[in-house]
C-alpha angles and dihedrals in degrees: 000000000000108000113217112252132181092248088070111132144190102202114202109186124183145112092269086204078203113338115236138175098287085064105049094036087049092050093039097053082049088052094052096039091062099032092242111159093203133057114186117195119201119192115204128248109200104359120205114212105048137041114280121284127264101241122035133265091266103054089043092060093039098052090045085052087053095052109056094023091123099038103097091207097050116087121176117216122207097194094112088052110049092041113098113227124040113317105248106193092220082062092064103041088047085063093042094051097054087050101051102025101175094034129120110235114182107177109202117221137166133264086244087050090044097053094055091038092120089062085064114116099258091348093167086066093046097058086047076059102058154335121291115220107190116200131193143063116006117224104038120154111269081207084077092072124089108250092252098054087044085058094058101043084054095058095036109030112113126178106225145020104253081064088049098052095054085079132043086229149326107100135093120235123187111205130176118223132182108293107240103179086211118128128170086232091067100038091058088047087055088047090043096054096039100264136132121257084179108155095015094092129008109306082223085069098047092056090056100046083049093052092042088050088229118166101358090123124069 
């Protein structure tokens, strides 16, 4: 039985090119559904598994910064950025967990995350880690998983969070979280052809992308 301690932890990792809404609501429903104090957001440096990002490391630190600067549970970690070499998410865990031994980590990722989550540098070890908390639509066919990955979420997957809570990782959680249709993608596309993506992120970071001049071209 894992004992709450105050080095529990949701981990959210990604470029957040920039971060926006869909990604803070997702990750603080998360927060509140498992009792975790703190939430720690991690952009990426040089991310793996997708062409760069459109603005740079920097910026994107500094806009997830921006974003969660006056909410006391959110910390924003610059470790991915400031590592030479592809930021491989087990990397990253491996350092969190020697730094917090006994303490639950439950990173949050998306369905269409989820679903290529085999493709993932060492993913096995990451899911001996942490928890994984698996947000998105409900009712997706479990035929869409590689049989690997199928094979894991048999022998981790658990159905509530009180399950999840007796261990400090190791098991698989879908939870469904408030559908906000944002996507980076989108709002870039707004900047790039002269709209507004005002309220879809932080004005605050809309005031520095503004400032910055970032992806105002297409």
């Amino acid at each position: 039985m894992h004992s709450s301690t105050h080095d529990d932890l949701i981990i959210l990792g990604g470029t957040f090119d920039p971060i926006h809404y869909g990604h803070l609501r997702a990750v603080e429903e998360v927060r509140q559904a498992l009792g975790v104090a703190q939430v720690m957001l991690i952009p990426a440096g040089h991310p793996p598994h997708r062409q760069s990002p459109w603005a740079n490391a920097r910026h994107r630190l500094v806009m997830t910064r921006i974003a969660v600067a006056h909410h006391p549970h959110f910390t924003v970690s610059s470790w991915e950025v400031e590592r030479e070499g592809p930021s491989y998410t087990v990397d990253t865990l491996t350092a969190l967990r020697q730094q917090r031994p006994d303490a639950l980590l439950a990173m949050v990722i998306g369905m269409d995350a989820f679903l290529r989550f085999d493709t993932w540098h060492h993913w096995q070890r990451i899911l001996d880690l942490t928890h994984l908390i698996v947000t998105g639509r409900p009712g997706w066919p479990a035929a869409e998983l590689p049989e690997a990955l199928r094979q894991a979420l048999y022998q981790r997957r658990c159905e509530d969070v009180d399950t999840l809570r007796q261990t400090s990782a190791g098991r698989i959680l879908f939870h469904t979280v408030t559908a906000l249709e944002i996507s980076a993608t989108s709002i870039r596309s707004l900047l790039a052809n002269h709209q507004s993506p005002r309220f879809l992120l932080p004005d605050e970071v809309l005031d520095y992308i503004d400032a910055e001049g970032l992806y105002h071209s297409p």
